[in-house]
Amino acid sequence: DLSPYLQMPFFYHFAFHGIASLFAAIARLSIPQSMIVMGQVLQVGVGLSIYCLGRVLWPERSWAVVATALALLVSQTPAYYTAWGKYPLLTAMTLAPLAMGMVITMIRDGGSPRTMVALATLVAGMALAHLFATLLLIIFIGIAVAQAAWPMAWRGARQHLPSRNRHQTTQALRRGWQYVV
């Protein structure tokens, strides 16, 4: 448990419980009151992080606003998580779009060591918040990196083919991608 500092047991989803306990101590609220207030704050955080991901994906702000409005006003998920006490998952939902946006930005613009540390911090925070959501984020990162690395690997493989085979292989791939797309 977290004794003697806080009279609260140590649970699997440490991130939310730690934040709620710290907020309860600072605001001098009971733990149930603190959890309800933090749930409302995290709902707003989900909206802001979805907006940040939307700004990474689309150049126009209006699409990011639409995505945020759909997530907060049409979808029942953030409110459902608060009503049913799924606060750790709500914490992960706040961190996941930020990490996803950072991965996309790093692939698009290149990553600095500072950005890598920030991404590692977000992934570690998600691991403390919710392990299954972290697994989904890691799968997303793997797919994004593989998708970004594929054209570079393909260009390298094509350079080693004889020119006649290179042209035939390119034509066959174009025909094959027509069926996929």
CSV table of C-alpha atoms in Angstrom, one decimal:
chain,number,residue,atom,x,y,z
A,1,ASP,CA,0.0,0.0,0.0
A,2,LEU,CA,1.0,3.6,0.0
A,3,SER,CA,1.1,4.0,3.8
A,4,PRO,CA,2.1,6.1,5.7
A,5,TYR,CA,1.6,8.8,3.1
A,6,LEU,CA,-1.8,7.9,1.8
A,7,GLN,CA,-4.3,5.4,3.2
A,8,MET,CA,-4.8,3.7,-0.2
A,9,PRO,CA,-3.7,0.2,-1.5
A,10,PHE,CA,-1.3,-0.1,-4.4
A,11,PHE,CA,-3.3,-1.3,-7.5
A,12,TYR,CA,-2.4,-2.5,-11.0
A,13,HIS,CA,-3.4,0.8,-12.6
A,14,PHE,CA,-0.9,3.0,-10.7
A,15,ALA,CA,-1.0,6.1,-12.9
A,16,PHE,CA,-4.6,7.2,-12.3
A,17,HIS,CA,-4.5,6.1,-8.6
A,18,GLY,CA,-1.3,8.1,-8.0
A,19,ILE,CA,-2.7,11.2,-9.8
A,20,ALA,CA,-6.1,11.0,-8.0
A,21,SER,CA,-4.4,10.5,-4.6
A,22,LEU,CA,-2.1,13.4,-5.2
A,23,PHE,CA,-5.0,15.6,-6.3
A,24,ALA,CA,-7.0,14.5,-3.2
A,25,ALA,CA,-4.1,15.5,-0.9
A,26,ILE,CA,-3.6,18.9,-2.6
A,27,ALA,CA,-7.3,19.8,-2.9
A,28,ARG,CA,-8.1,18.3,0.5
A,29,LEU,CA,-10.9,16.2,-1.0
A,30,SER,CA,-11.9,12.7,-0.1
A,31,ILE,CA,-10.6,10.0,-2.5
A,32,PRO,CA,-14.1,9.4,-4.1
A,33,GLN,CA,-14.6,13.1,-4.7
A,34,SER,CA,-11.1,13.3,-6.1
A,35,MET,CA,-11.8,10.4,-8.5
A,36,ILE,CA,-15.0,12.0,-9.8
A,37,VAL,CA,-13.3,15.4,-10.4
A,38,MET,CA,-10.3,13.7,-12.1
A,39,GLY,CA,-12.6,11.7,-14.3
A,40,GLN,CA,-14.2,14.9,-15.5
A,41,VAL,CA,-10.7,16.4,-16.1
A,42,LEU,CA,-9.6,13.4,-18.0
A,43,GLN,CA,-12.7,13.6,-20.2
A,44,VAL,CA,-11.6,17.1,-21.2
A,45,GLY,CA,-8.0,15.7,-21.6
A,46,VAL,CA,-9.3,13.1,-24.1
A,47,GLY,CA,-10.9,15.8,-26.2
A,48,LEU,CA,-7.7,17.9,-26.2
A,49,SER,CA,-5.5,15.0,-27.1
A,50,ILE,CA,-7.8,14.0,-29.9
A,51,TYR,CA,-7.6,17.6,-31.2
A,52,CYS,CA,-3.8,17.4,-31.1
A,53,LEU,CA,-3.9,14.2,-33.1
A,54,GLY,CA,-6.3,15.8,-35.5
A,55,ARG,CA,-3.9,18.7,-36.0
A,56,VAL,CA,-1.1,16.3,-36.9
A,57,LEU,CA,-3.3,14.4,-39.3
A,58,TRP,CA,-5.1,17.3,-41.1
A,59,PRO,CA,-3.7,20.7,-42.0
A,60,GLU,CA,-7.1,22.4,-41.4
A,61,ARG,CA,-8.3,23.0,-37.9
A,62,SER,CA,-11.9,22.3,-38.8
A,63,TRP,CA,-11.3,18.6,-39.2
A,64,ALA,CA,-9.6,18.4,-35.9
A,65,VAL,CA,-12.6,20.1,-34.3
A,66,VAL,CA,-15.0,17.7,-36.0
A,67,ALA,CA,-13.0,14.7,-34.8
A,68,THR,CA,-13.0,16.1,-31.2
A,69,ALA,CA,-16.7,16.9,-31.4
A,70,LEU,CA,-17.5,13.4,-32.7
A,71,ALA,CA,-15.5,11.8,-29.9
A,72,LEU,CA,-16.9,13.9,-27.1
A,73,LEU,CA,-20.4,14.6,-28.2
A,74,VAL,CA,-21.5,11.7,-30.3
A,75,SER,CA,-19.5,8.8,-28.9
A,76,GLN,CA,-20.4,7.5,-25.5
A,77,THR,CA,-17.0,6.2,-24.7
A,78,PRO,CA,-15.3,8.9,-22.6
A,79,ALA,CA,-18.5,9.5,-20.5
A,80,TYR,CA,-19.1,5.7,-20.2
A,81,TYR,CA,-15.6,5.3,-18.8
A,82,THR,CA,-16.2,7.9,-16.2
A,83,ALA,CA,-19.7,6.6,-15.3
A,84,TRP,CA,-18.4,3.1,-14.8
A,85,GLY,CA,-15.2,4.0,-13.1
A,86,LYS,CA,-12.8,3.0,-15.9
A,87,TYR,CA,-10.5,5.8,-15.0
A,88,PRO,CA,-7.2,4.0,-15.9
A,89,LEU,CA,-8.5,3.4,-19.4
A,90,LEU,CA,-9.6,7.0,-19.6
A,91,THR,CA,-6.1,8.0,-18.5
A,92,ALA,CA,-4.7,5.9,-21.3
A,93,MET,CA,-7.1,7.4,-23.8
A,94,THR,CA,-5.7,10.8,-22.9
A,95,LEU,CA,-2.1,9.7,-23.5
A,96,ALA,CA,-2.6,7.5,-26.6
A,97,PRO,CA,-3.6,10.2,-29.2
A,98,LEU,CA,-0.7,12.3,-28.0
A,99,ALA,CA,1.8,9.4,-28.5
A,100,MET,CA,0.2,8.5,-31.8
A,101,GLY,CA,0.6,12.1,-33.0
A,102,MET,CA,4.2,12.2,-31.9
A,103,VAL,CA,4.9,9.0,-33.8
A,104,ILE,CA,3.4,10.3,-37.0
A,105,THR,CA,5.3,13.6,-36.6
A,106,MET,CA,8.6,11.8,-36.0
A,107,ILE,CA,8.1,9.6,-39.1
A,108,ARG,CA,7.1,12.6,-41.2
A,109,ASP,CA,9.7,15.1,-40.0
A,110,GLY,CA,12.4,13.0,-38.3
A,111,GLY,CA,12.9,12.5,-34.7
A,112,SER,CA,15.2,14.3,-32.3
A,113,PRO,CA,16.5,12.8,-29.1
A,114,ARG,CA,14.2,15.2,-27.2
A,115,THR,CA,11.2,13.9,-29.1
A,116,MET,CA,12.3,10.3,-28.5
A,117,VAL,CA,12.5,11.0,-24.8
A,118,ALA,CA,9.0,12.6,-24.9
A,119,LEU,CA,7.6,9.6,-26.7
A,120,ALA,CA,9.2,7.1,-24.3
A,121,THR,CA,7.7,9.1,-21.4
A,122,LEU,CA,4.2,8.9,-23.0
A,123,VAL,CA,4.6,5.2,-23.5
A,124,ALA,CA,5.8,4.7,-20.0
A,125,GLY,CA,2.9,6.7,-18.7
A,126,MET,CA,0.5,4.5,-20.7
A,127,ALA,CA,2.2,1.4,-19.3
A,128,LEU,CA,1.5,2.7,-15.8
A,129,ALA,CA,-2.1,3.6,-16.7
A,130,HIS,CA,-3.3,0.6,-18.7
A,131,LEU,CA,-1.3,-2.4,-20.1
A,132,PHE,CA,-3.8,-3.4,-22.9
A,133,ALA,CA,-4.0,0.1,-24.2
A,134,THR,CA,-0.1,0.2,-24.1
A,135,LEU,CA,0.0,-3.0,-26.2
A,136,LEU,CA,-2.3,-1.4,-28.8
A,137,LEU,CA,-0.1,1.7,-28.9
A,138,ILE,CA,3.0,-0.5,-29.4
A,139,ILE,CA,1.3,-2.3,-32.2
A,140,PHE,CA,0.4,1.1,-33.8
A,141,ILE,CA,4.0,2.2,-33.5
A,142,GLY,CA,5.2,-1.0,-35.1
A,143,ILE,CA,2.9,-0.7,-38.0
A,144,ALA,CA,3.7,3.0,-38.5
A,145,VAL,CA,7.4,2.3,-38.5
A,146,ALA,CA,7.1,-0.7,-40.8
A,147,GLN,CA,5.0,1.3,-43.2
A,148,ALA,CA,7.5,4.1,-43.2
A,149,ALA,CA,10.4,1.7,-43.7
A,150,TRP,CA,8.8,-0.3,-46.5
A,151,PRO,CA,9.5,2.2,-49.3
A,152,MET,CA,13.1,2.6,-48.3
A,153,ALA,CA,13.6,-1.1,-48.2
A,154,TRP,CA,11.9,-1.5,-51.5
A,155,ARG,CA,14.1,1.1,-53.2
A,156,GLY,CA,17.2,-0.7,-51.8
A,157,ALA,CA,16.0,-4.0,-53.2
A,158,ARG,CA,15.1,-2.6,-56.6
A,159,GLN,CA,18.6,-1.2,-57.1
A,160,HIS,CA,20.1,-4.7,-57.0
A,161,LEU,CA,17.8,-6.1,-59.7
A,162,PRO,CA,18.8,-6.0,-63.4
A,163,SER,CA,17.1,-3.1,-65.3
A,164,ARG,CA,14.8,-5.5,-67.2
A,165,ASN,CA,13.6,-7.3,-64.1
A,166,ARG,CA,13.3,-4.1,-62.2
A,167,HIS,CA,10.8,-2.8,-64.8
A,168,GLN,CA,8.8,-6.0,-64.8
A,169,THR,CA,8.7,-6.2,-61.0
A,170,THR,CA,7.5,-2.5,-60.7
A,171,GLN,CA,4.7,-3.2,-63.3
A,172,ALA,CA,3.6,-6.3,-61.4
A,173,LEU,CA,3.5,-4.5,-58.1
A,174,ARG,CA,1.5,-1.7,-59.6
A,175,ARG,CA,-1.1,-4.1,-60.9
A,176,GLY,CA,-1.2,-5.9,-57.6
A,177,TRP,CA,-1.7,-2.7,-55.6
A,178,GLN,CA,-4.6,-1.8,-57.8
A,179,TYR,CA,-6.5,-4.7,-56.3
A,180,VAL,CA,-5.4,-3.8,-52.8
A,181,VAL,CA,-6.3,-0.1,-53.0
